mmCIF file of C-alpha atoms in Angstrom:
data_model
loop_
_atom_site.group_PDB
_atom_site.id
_atom_site.type_symbol
_atom_site.label_atom_id
_atom_site.label_comp_id
_atom_site.label_asym_id
_atom_site.label_seq_id
_atom_site.Cartn_x
_atom_site.Cartn_y
_atom_site.Cartn_z
ATOM 1 C CA VAL A 1 0.067 0.025 -0.035
ATOM 2 C CA GLU A 2 1.506 3.202 -1.101
ATOM 3 C CA GLY A 3 2.145 5.402 2.074
ATOM 4 C CA GLY A 4 1.155 2.570 4.017
ATOM 5 C CA ARG A 5 3.731 2.591 6.908
ATOM 6 C CA GLN A 6 1.023 4.463 9.036
ATOM 7 C CA TYR A 7 -1.322 1.868 8.570
ATOM 8 C CA MET A 8 0.429 -0.831 10.000
ATOM 9 C CA GLY A 9 -1.290 -3.255 11.961
ATOM 10 C CA MET A 10 -4.372 -2.000 11.040
ATOM 11 C CA THR A 11 -7.181 -3.401 8.482
ATOM 12 C CA ILE A 12 -8.145 -0.833 5.927
ATOM 13 C CA GLU A 13 -10.072 -0.786 2.752
ATOM 14 C CA VAL A 14 -7.464 -0.031 -0.524
ATOM 15 C CA THR A 15 -7.890 0.470 -4.233
ATOM 16 C CA VAL A 16 -5.653 -1.571 -6.140
ATOM 17 C CA THR A 17 -3.856 0.537 -8.937
ATOM 18 C CA ARG A 18 -1.742 -2.005 -10.458
ATOM 19 C CA VAL A 19 -0.807 -5.896 -10.408
ATOM 20 C CA LEU A 20 2.674 -7.458 -11.926
ATOM 21 C CA GLN A 21 3.303 -11.074 -12.628
ATOM 22 C CA THR A 22 6.939 -11.906 -11.901
ATOM 23 C CA VAL A 23 8.594 -15.365 -11.892
ATOM 24 C CA ALA A 24 8.860 -15.178 -8.187
ATOM 25 C CA GLY A 25 4.890 -14.100 -7.699
ATOM 26 C CA ARG A 26 2.311 -11.828 -7.905
ATOM 27 C CA MET A 27 2.658 -8.005 -6.625
ATOM 28 C CA ILE A 28 -0.043 -5.966 -6.010
ATOM 29 C CA PHE A 29 0.171 -2.347 -5.548
ATOM 30 C CA ALA A 30 -2.915 -0.170 -3.923
ATOM 31 C CA HIS A 31 -3.566 3.192 -2.278
ATOM 32 C CA PRO A 32 -5.704 3.595 0.659
ATOM 33 C CA LYS A 33 -9.424 4.103 -0.439
ATOM 34 C CA GLN A 34 -10.948 7.397 -1.003
ATOM 35 C CA GLY A 35 -14.357 8.324 0.274
ATOM 36 C CA SER A 36 -17.301 8.486 -1.880
ATOM 37 C CA ASN A 37 -16.809 12.549 -2.115
ATOM 38 C CA GLY A 38 -13.334 12.453 -3.072
ATOM 39 C CA SER A 39 -12.596 14.698 -0.086
ATOM 40 C CA GLY A 40 -10.108 12.305 1.632
ATOM 41 C CA PRO A 41 -9.494 8.968 3.313
ATOM 42 C CA SER A 42 -12.615 7.723 4.984
ATOM 43 C CA PHE A 43 -10.685 6.571 7.874
ATOM 44 C CA GLN A 44 -8.821 8.001 10.681
ATOM 45 C CA PRO A 45 -5.062 7.574 10.651
ATOM 46 C CA PRO A 46 -3.359 6.933 13.909
ATOM 47 C CA PRO A 47 -1.784 9.667 15.921
ATOM 48 C CA LYS A 48 2.006 10.241 15.404
ATOM 49 C CA LEU A 49 4.266 8.935 18.043
ATOM 50 C CA ARG A 50 7.055 10.940 19.159
#
């Protein structure tokens, strides 16, 4: 998931943007799913830790 570091350990909805088949297997690229109004993510990211 692009920019997915902040979502590690969470279950989120994503939009698949690309699928690449290689000899080692399949790589699936995605980004967090946008809200239906296009105003941004439909979930709250976790707070930043210091």
